[in-house]
């Protein structure tokens, strides 16, 4: 099953996508119950579905955790920051992640404003898993049953803001706060069964800027499976329907990694008018265009106490 959503008369409506049509669910339907039962019997009115248009986030979003699970991306990004591509031992010990802003989740086709004060805007090509049923302190074997499906994730990144704030010793904040694209649909695991082996999905991933291919990889290069990420995320806590877990950026899936390998900012940071398009085999294509952002309102520096 593939689920998507549209704005219909200003109201977000979810539905089952089949080719170029979407069959809307009843407004009161529980999207995750539909996914859990696999029964779209409540689907009714059919409307045109066009992934090249502006569409909404495919399912309701509760939270977003973004991991970093591709070794090539990790090495290249570290080289851009430190000059060394040596991946620290701690990276291999457990899957690291940070929380990002669920209120900034947008759909394919929505314009992306440049964050205030940002001059180095980047994209990140990822796939995300979405939790369908709640679970606490799950084992890897248990975690599989809590997967609702998969979608493409673009983790928009203000690299200059991110670099400055992470020197404080905390994770990214405003550098990742403006937009996270999810879409075009949520694809249930059964739709991708032919690509799966031992929990890994051999899905081709590609990213383009203004129709120029920037990079690509296979999702099978993740260092952990999605079930392993869910088990780790649920350790000592709950994961709930609508929680999103990003795979992290695939190899050559962002500009920052390429800057690390090339030694300079080529290709250049994104500019106003650039369109970023991402395609993942079996899931579809998302696209967003960069637009001018709001003004920067200064916040004074801290008052020193010593």
PDB file of N, CA and C in Angstrom, residues 116-186:
ATOM      1  N   UNK A 116      17.191  32.327   8.053  1.00  0.00           N
ATOM      2  CA  UNK A 116      17.778  33.639   8.338  1.00  0.00           C
ATOM      3  C   UNK A 116      19.247  33.539   8.737  1.00  0.00           C
ATOM      4  N   UNK A 117      20.080  34.311   8.065  1.00  0.00           N
ATOM      5  CA  UNK A 117      21.512  34.322   8.355  1.00  0.00           C
ATOM      6  C   UNK A 117      22.317  33.259   7.654  1.00  0.00           C
ATOM      7  N   UNK A 118      21.663  32.359   6.928  1.00  0.00           N
ATOM      8  CA  UNK A 118      22.378  31.262   6.258  1.00  0.00           C
ATOM      9  C   UNK A 118      22.924  31.701   4.914  1.00  0.00           C
ATOM     10  N   UNK A 119      24.176  31.335   4.654  1.00  0.00           N
ATOM     11  CA  UNK A 119      24.796  31.558   3.351  1.00  0.00           C
ATOM     12  C   UNK A 119      25.295  30.262   2.727  1.00  0.00           C
ATOM     13  N   UNK A 120      25.172  29.144   3.462  1.00  0.00           N
ATOM     14  CA  UNK A 120      25.691  27.854   2.977  1.00  0.00           C
ATOM     15  C   UNK A 120      24.603  26.799   3.173  1.00  0.00           C
ATOM     16  N   UNK A 121      23.643  26.784   2.252  1.00  0.00           N
ATOM     17  CA  UNK A 121      22.509  25.867   2.352  1.00  0.00           C
ATOM     18  C   UNK A 121      22.803  24.576   1.604  1.00  0.00           C
ATOM     19  N   UNK A 122      22.412  23.460   2.213  1.00  0.00           N
ATOM     20  CA  UNK A 122      22.700  22.127   1.679  1.00  0.00           C
ATOM     21  C   UNK A 122      21.439  21.269   1.788  1.00  0.00           C
ATOM     22  N   UNK A 123      21.466  20.125   1.115  1.00  0.00           N
ATOM     23  CA  UNK A 123      20.403  19.116   1.186  1.00  0.00           C
ATOM     24  C   UNK A 123      21.020  17.836   1.707  1.00  0.00           C
ATOM     25  N   UNK A 124      20.177  16.864   2.099  1.00  0.00           N
ATOM     26  CA  UNK A 124      20.674  15.541   2.487  1.00  0.00           C
ATOM     27  C   UNK A 124      19.660  14.493   2.034  1.00  0.00           C
ATOM     28  N   UNK A 125      20.117  13.573   1.201  1.00  0.00           N
ATOM     29  CA  UNK A 125      19.274  12.516   0.645  1.00  0.00           C
ATOM     30  C   UNK A 125      19.215  11.329   1.602  1.00  0.00           C
ATOM     31  N   UNK A 126      18.002  11.041   2.083  1.00  0.00           N
ATOM     32  CA  UNK A 126      17.809   9.964   3.045  1.00  0.00           C
ATOM     33  C   UNK A 126      16.508   9.213   2.747  1.00  0.00           C
ATOM     34  N   UNK A 127      16.369   8.067   3.388  1.00  0.00           N
ATOM     35  CA  UNK A 127      15.086   7.365   3.470  1.00  0.00           C
ATOM     36  C   UNK A 127      14.721   7.299   4.946  1.00  0.00           C
ATOM     37  N   UNK A 128      13.443   7.459   5.242  1.00  0.00           N
ATOM     38  CA  UNK A 128      12.982   7.389   6.628  1.00  0.00           C
ATOM     39  C   UNK A 128      12.004   6.246   6.805  1.00  0.00           C
ATOM     40  N   UNK A 129      12.034   5.652   7.992  1.00  0.00           N
ATOM     41  CA  UNK A 129      11.028   4.691   8.405  1.00  0.00           C
ATOM     42  C   UNK A 129      10.066   5.414   9.333  1.00  0.00           C
ATOM     43  N   UNK A 130       8.784   5.071   9.249  1.00  0.00           N
ATOM     44  CA  UNK A 130       7.769   5.676  10.102  1.00  0.00           C
ATOM     45  C   UNK A 130       7.169   4.590  10.992  1.00  0.00           C
ATOM     46  N   UNK A 131       7.060   4.903  12.273  1.00  0.00           N
ATOM     47  CA  UNK A 131       6.485   3.961  13.239  1.00  0.00           C
ATOM     48  C   UNK A 131       4.966   3.895  13.059  1.00  0.00           C
ATOM     49  N   UNK A 132       4.429   2.676  13.078  1.00  0.00           N
ATOM     50  CA  UNK A 132       2.998   2.498  12.906  1.00  0.00           C
ATOM     51  C   UNK A 132       2.262   2.134  14.179  1.00  0.00           C
ATOM     52  N   UNK A 133       2.929   1.412  15.096  1.00  0.00           N
ATOM     53  CA  UNK A 133       2.313   1.038  16.369  1.00  0.00           C
ATOM     54  C   UNK A 133       3.304   1.308  17.486  1.00  0.00           C
ATOM     55  N   UNK A 134       2.777   1.689  18.647  1.00  0.00           N
ATOM     56  CA  UNK A 134       3.627   2.070  19.760  1.00  0.00           C
ATOM     57  C   UNK A 134       4.400   0.873  20.302  1.00  0.00           C
ATOM     58  N   UNK A 135       5.604   1.163  20.812  1.00  0.00           N
ATOM     59  CA  UNK A 135       6.409   0.113  21.411  1.00  0.00           C
ATOM     60  C   UNK A 135       7.403   0.697  22.392  1.00  0.00           C
ATOM     61  N   UNK A 136       7.758  -0.093  23.409  1.00  0.00           N
ATOM     62  CA  UNK A 136       8.668   0.347  24.467  1.00  0.00           C
ATOM     63  C   UNK A 136       9.817  -0.636  24.592  1.00  0.00           C
ATOM     64  N   UNK A 137      11.038  -0.131  24.570  1.00  0.00           N
ATOM     65  CA  UNK A 137      12.233  -0.943  24.824  1.00  0.00           C
ATOM     66  C   UNK A 137      12.239  -2.215  23.968  1.00  0.00           C
ATOM     67  N   UNK A 138      12.078  -2.030  22.673  1.00  0.00           N
ATOM     68  CA  UNK A 138      11.910  -3.143  21.749  1.00  0.00           C
ATOM     69  C   UNK A 138      13.232  -3.829  21.435  1.00  0.00           C
ATOM     70  N   UNK A 139      13.163  -5.134  21.226  1.00  0.00           N
ATOM     71  CA  UNK A 139      14.296  -5.853  20.650  1.00  0.00           C
ATOM     72  C   UNK A 139      14.295  -5.619  19.140  1.00  0.00           C
ATOM     73  N   UNK A 140      15.379  -5.986  18.489  1.00  0.00           N
ATOM     74  CA  UNK A 140      15.440  -5.842  17.035  1.00  0.00           C
ATOM     75  C   UNK A 140      14.351  -6.693  16.384  1.00  0.00           C
ATOM     76  N   UNK A 141      14.158  -7.906  16.862  1.00  0.00           N
ATOM     77  CA  UNK A 141      13.127  -8.790  16.285  1.00  0.00           C
ATOM     78  C   UNK A 141      11.741  -8.196  16.465  1.00  0.00           C
ATOM     79  N   UNK A 142      11.488  -7.582  17.619  1.00  0.00           N
ATOM     80  CA  UNK A 142      10.178  -6.971  17.869  1.00  0.00           C
ATOM     81  C   UNK A 142       9.976  -5.712  17.032  1.00  0.00           C
ATOM     82  N   UNK A 143      11.046  -4.980  16.794  1.00  0.00           N
ATOM     83  CA  UNK A 143      10.950  -3.674  16.131  1.00  0.00           C
ATOM     84  C   UNK A 143      10.371  -3.777  14.728  1.00  0.00           C
ATOM     85  N   UNK A 144      10.635  -4.862  14.041  1.00  0.00           N
ATOM     86  CA  UNK A 144      10.159  -5.030  12.668  1.00  0.00           C
ATOM     87  C   UNK A 144       8.647  -4.860  12.583  1.00  0.00           C
ATOM     88  N   UNK A 145       7.935  -5.347  13.590  1.00  0.00           N
ATOM     89  CA  UNK A 145       6.472  -5.314  13.563  1.00  0.00           C
ATOM     90  C   UNK A 145       5.900  -3.931  13.839  1.00  0.00           C
ATOM     91  N   UNK A 146       6.744  -2.966  14.131  1.00  0.00           N
ATOM     92  CA  UNK A 146       6.282  -1.614  14.442  1.00  0.00           C
ATOM     93  C   UNK A 146       6.495  -0.655  13.270  1.00  0.00           C
ATOM     94  N   UNK A 147       6.935  -1.181  12.134  1.00  0.00           N
ATOM     95  CA  UNK A 147       7.174  -0.359  10.946  1.00  0.00           C
ATOM     96  C   UNK A 147       5.877  -0.158  10.179  1.00  0.00           C
ATOM     97  N   UNK A 148       5.507   1.114   9.963  1.00  0.00           N
ATOM     98  CA  UNK A 148       4.359   1.416   9.100  1.00  0.00           C
ATOM     99  C   UNK A 148       4.781   1.449   7.643  1.00  0.00           C
ATOM    100  N   UNK A 149       5.941   2.029   7.369  1.00  0.00           N
ATOM    101  CA  UNK A 149       6.401   2.121   5.992  1.00  0.00           C
ATOM    102  C   UNK A 149       7.588   3.054   5.863  1.00  0.00           C
ATOM    103  N   UNK A 150       7.911   3.371   4.606  1.00  0.00           N
ATOM    104  CA  UNK A 150       9.111   4.125   4.285  1.00  0.00           C
ATOM    105  C   UNK A 150       8.772   5.307   3.379  1.00  0.00           C
ATOM    106  N   UNK A 151       9.557   6.369   3.514  1.00  0.00           N
ATOM    107  CA  UNK A 151       9.374   7.553   2.677  1.00  0.00           C
ATOM    108  C   UNK A 151      10.730   8.196   2.436  1.00  0.00           C
ATOM    109  N   UNK A 152      10.820   9.084   1.465  1.00  0.00           N
ATOM    110  CA  UNK A 152      12.053   9.836   1.222  1.00  0.00           C
ATOM    111  C   UNK A 152      12.121  10.991   2.204  1.00  0.00           C
ATOM    112  N   UNK A 153      13.327  11.300   2.670  1.00  0.00           N
ATOM    113  CA  UNK A 153      13.550  12.420   3.587  1.00  0.00           C
ATOM    114  C   UNK A 153      14.668  13.293   3.044  1.00  0.00           C
ATOM    115  N   UNK A 154      14.424  14.594   2.964  1.00  0.00           N
ATOM    116  CA  UNK A 154      15.464  15.576   2.630  1.00  0.00           C
ATOM    117  C   UNK A 154      15.692  16.434   3.860  1.00  0.00           C
ATOM    118  N   UNK A 155      16.855  16.269   4.457  1.00  0.00           N
ATOM    119  CA  UNK A 155      17.230  17.004   5.664  1.00  0.00           C
ATOM    120  C   UNK A 155      17.944  18.292   5.254  1.00  0.00           C
ATOM    121  N   UNK A 156      17.189  19.365   5.052  1.00  0.00           N
ATOM    122  CA  UNK A 156      17.766  20.640   4.645  1.00  0.00           C
ATOM    123  C   UNK A 156      18.678  21.170   5.752  1.00  0.00           C
ATOM    124  N   UNK A 157      19.879  21.617   5.379  1.00  0.00           N
ATOM    125  CA  UNK A 157      20.908  21.920   6.366  1.00  0.00           C
ATOM    126  C   UNK A 157      21.595  23.247   6.074  1.00  0.00           C
ATOM    127  N   UNK A 158      21.545  24.146   7.055  1.00  0.00           N
ATOM    128  CA  UNK A 158      22.276  25.414   6.971  1.00  0.00           C
ATOM    129  C   UNK A 158      23.660  25.166   7.548  1.00  0.00           C
ATOM    130  N   UNK A 159      24.620  24.860   6.689  1.00  0.00           N
ATOM    131  CA  UNK A 159      25.912  24.369   7.154  1.00  0.00           C
ATOM    132  C   UNK A 159      26.678  25.397   7.982  1.00  0.00           C
ATOM    133  N   UNK A 160      26.590  26.681   7.626  1.00  0.00           N
ATOM    134  CA  UNK A 160      27.320  27.685   8.395  1.00  0.00           C
ATOM    135  C   UNK A 160      26.715  27.848   9.788  1.00  0.00           C
ATOM    136  N   UNK A 161      25.395  27.834   9.897  1.00  0.00           N
ATOM    137  CA  UNK A 161      24.758  27.915  11.202  1.00  0.00           C
ATOM    138  C   UNK A 161      25.055  26.661  12.021  1.00  0.00           C
ATOM    139  N   UNK A 162      24.991  25.504  11.385  1.00  0.00           N
ATOM    140  CA  UNK A 162      25.251  24.236  12.055  1.00  0.00           C
ATOM    141  C   UNK A 162      26.668  24.187  12.607  1.00  0.00           C
ATOM    142  N   UNK A 163      27.642  24.625  11.808  1.00  0.00           N
ATOM    143  CA  UNK A 163      29.039  24.578  12.228  1.00  0.00           C
ATOM    144  C   UNK A 163      29.278  25.435  13.461  1.00  0.00           C
ATOM    145  N   UNK A 164      28.690  26.632  13.467  1.00  0.00           N
ATOM    146  CA  UNK A 164      28.905  27.529  14.598  1.00  0.00           C
ATOM    147  C   UNK A 164      28.274  26.976  15.868  1.00  0.00           C
ATOM    148  N   UNK A 165      27.023  26.537  15.793  1.00  0.00           N
ATOM    149  CA  UNK A 165      26.329  26.139  17.014  1.00  0.00           C
ATOM    150  C   UNK A 165      26.861  24.826  17.584  1.00  0.00           C
ATOM    151  N   UNK A 166      27.380  23.927  16.749  1.00  0.00           N
ATOM    152  CA  UNK A 166      27.871  22.646  17.255  1.00  0.00           C
ATOM    153  C   UNK A 166      29.210  22.779  17.971  1.00  0.00           C
ATOM    154  N   UNK A 167      29.871  23.930  17.834  1.00  0.00           N
ATOM    155  CA  UNK A 167      31.096  24.164  18.592  1.00  0.00           C
ATOM    156  C   UNK A 167      30.812  24.296  20.086  1.00  0.00           C
ATOM    157  N   UNK A 168      29.562  24.527  20.442  1.00  0.00           N
ATOM    158  CA  UNK A 168      29.181  24.619  21.855  1.00  0.00           C
ATOM    159  C   UNK A 168      29.194  23.239  22.513  1.00  0.00           C
ATOM    160  N   UNK A 169      29.074  22.187  21.715  1.00  0.00           N
ATOM    161  CA  UNK A 169      29.095  20.830  22.250  1.00  0.00           C
ATOM    162  C   UNK A 169      27.746  20.151  22.257  1.00  0.00           C
ATOM    163  N   UNK A 170      26.749  20.779  21.622  1.00  0.00           N
ATOM    164  CA  UNK A 170      25.438  20.156  21.472  1.00  0.00           C
ATOM    165  C   UNK A 170      25.189  19.858  19.999  1.00  0.00           C
ATOM    166  N   UNK A 171      24.122  19.145  19.741  1.00  0.00           N
ATOM    167  CA  UNK A 171      23.797  18.791  18.367  1.00  0.00           C
ATOM    168  C   UNK A 171      23.273  19.974  17.575  1.00  0.00           C
ATOM    169  N   UNK A 172      22.969  19.777  16.292  1.00  0.00           N
ATOM    170  CA  UNK A 172      22.476  20.874  15.455  1.00  0.00           C
ATOM    171  C   UNK A 172      21.132  21.386  15.953  1.00  0.00           C
ATOM    172  N   UNK A 173      20.928  22.691  15.815  1.00  0.00           N
ATOM    173  CA  UNK A 173      19.665  23.311  16.231  1.00  0.00           C
ATOM    174  C   UNK A 173      19.109  24.131  15.070  1.00  0.00           C
ATOM    175  N   UNK A 174      19.402  25.429  15.014  1.00  0.00           N
ATOM    176  CA  UNK A 174      18.874  26.256  13.933  1.00  0.00           C
ATOM    177  C   UNK A 174      19.438  25.840  12.576  1.00  0.00           C
ATOM    178  N   UNK A 175      20.554  25.154  12.563  1.00  0.00           N
ATOM    179  CA  UNK A 175      21.109  24.670  11.307  1.00  0.00           C
ATOM    180  C   UNK A 175      20.231  23.635  10.626  1.00  0.00           C
ATOM    181  N   UNK A 176      19.260  23.081  11.352  1.00  0.00           N
ATOM    182  CA  UNK A 176      18.396  22.029  10.808  1.00  0.00           C
ATOM    183  C   UNK A 176      16.914  22.328  11.031  1.00  0.00           C
ATOM    184  N   UNK A 177      16.565  23.560  11.356  1.00  0.00           N
ATOM    185  CA  UNK A 177      15.273  23.876  11.933  1.00  0.00           C
ATOM    186  C   UNK A 177      14.234  24.387  10.942  1.00  0.00           C
ATOM    187  N   UNK A 178      14.626  24.650   9.701  1.00  0.00           N
ATOM    188  CA  UNK A 178      13.727  25.347   8.781  1.00  0.00           C
ATOM    189  C   UNK A 178      12.817  24.413   8.006  1.00  0.00           C
ATOM    190  N   UNK A 179      13.340  23.271   7.548  1.00  0.00           N
ATOM    191  CA  UNK A 179      12.519  22.392   6.707  1.00  0.00           C
ATOM    192  C   UNK A 179      13.090  20.979   6.684  1.00  0.00           C
ATOM    193  N   UNK A 180      12.190  20.010   6.692  1.00  0.00           N
ATOM    194  CA  UNK A 180      12.512  18.611   6.414  1.00  0.00           C
ATOM    195  C   UNK A 180      11.438  18.106   5.461  1.00  0.00           C
ATOM    196  N   UNK A 181      11.841  17.747   4.250  1.00  0.00           N
ATOM    197  CA  UNK A 181      10.868  17.244   3.275  1.00  0.00           C
ATOM    198  C   UNK A 181      10.647  15.754   3.483  1.00  0.00           C
ATOM    199  N   UNK A 182       9.376  15.338   3.459  1.00  0.00           N
ATOM    200  CA  UNK A 182       9.000  13.929   3.535  1.00  0.00           C
ATOM    201  C   UNK A 182       8.016  13.637   2.405  1.00  0.00           C
ATOM    202  N   UNK A 183       8.217  12.505   1.706  1.00  0.00           N
ATOM    203  CA  UNK A 183       7.284  12.163   0.644  1.00  0.00           C
ATOM    204  C   UNK A 183       7.942  11.303  -0.433  1.00  0.00           C
ATOM    205  N   UNK A 184       7.301  11.187  -1.585  1.00  0.00           N
ATOM    206  CA  UNK A 184       5.987  11.731  -1.894  1.00  0.00           C
ATOM    207  C   UNK A 184       4.867  10.917  -1.250  1.00  0.00           C
ATOM    208  N   UNK A 185       5.179   9.640  -0.918  1.00  0.00           N
ATOM    209  CA  UNK A 185       4.205   8.732  -0.321  1.00  0.00           C
ATOM    210  C   UNK A 185       4.884   7.958   0.790  1.00  0.00           C
ATOM    211  N   UNK A 186       4.085   7.288   1.600  1.00  0.00           N
ATOM    212  CA  UNK A 186       4.585   6.289   2.532  1.00  0.00           C
ATOM    213  C   UNK A 186       4.321   4.926   1.903  1.00  0.00           C
TER     214      UNK A 186
END
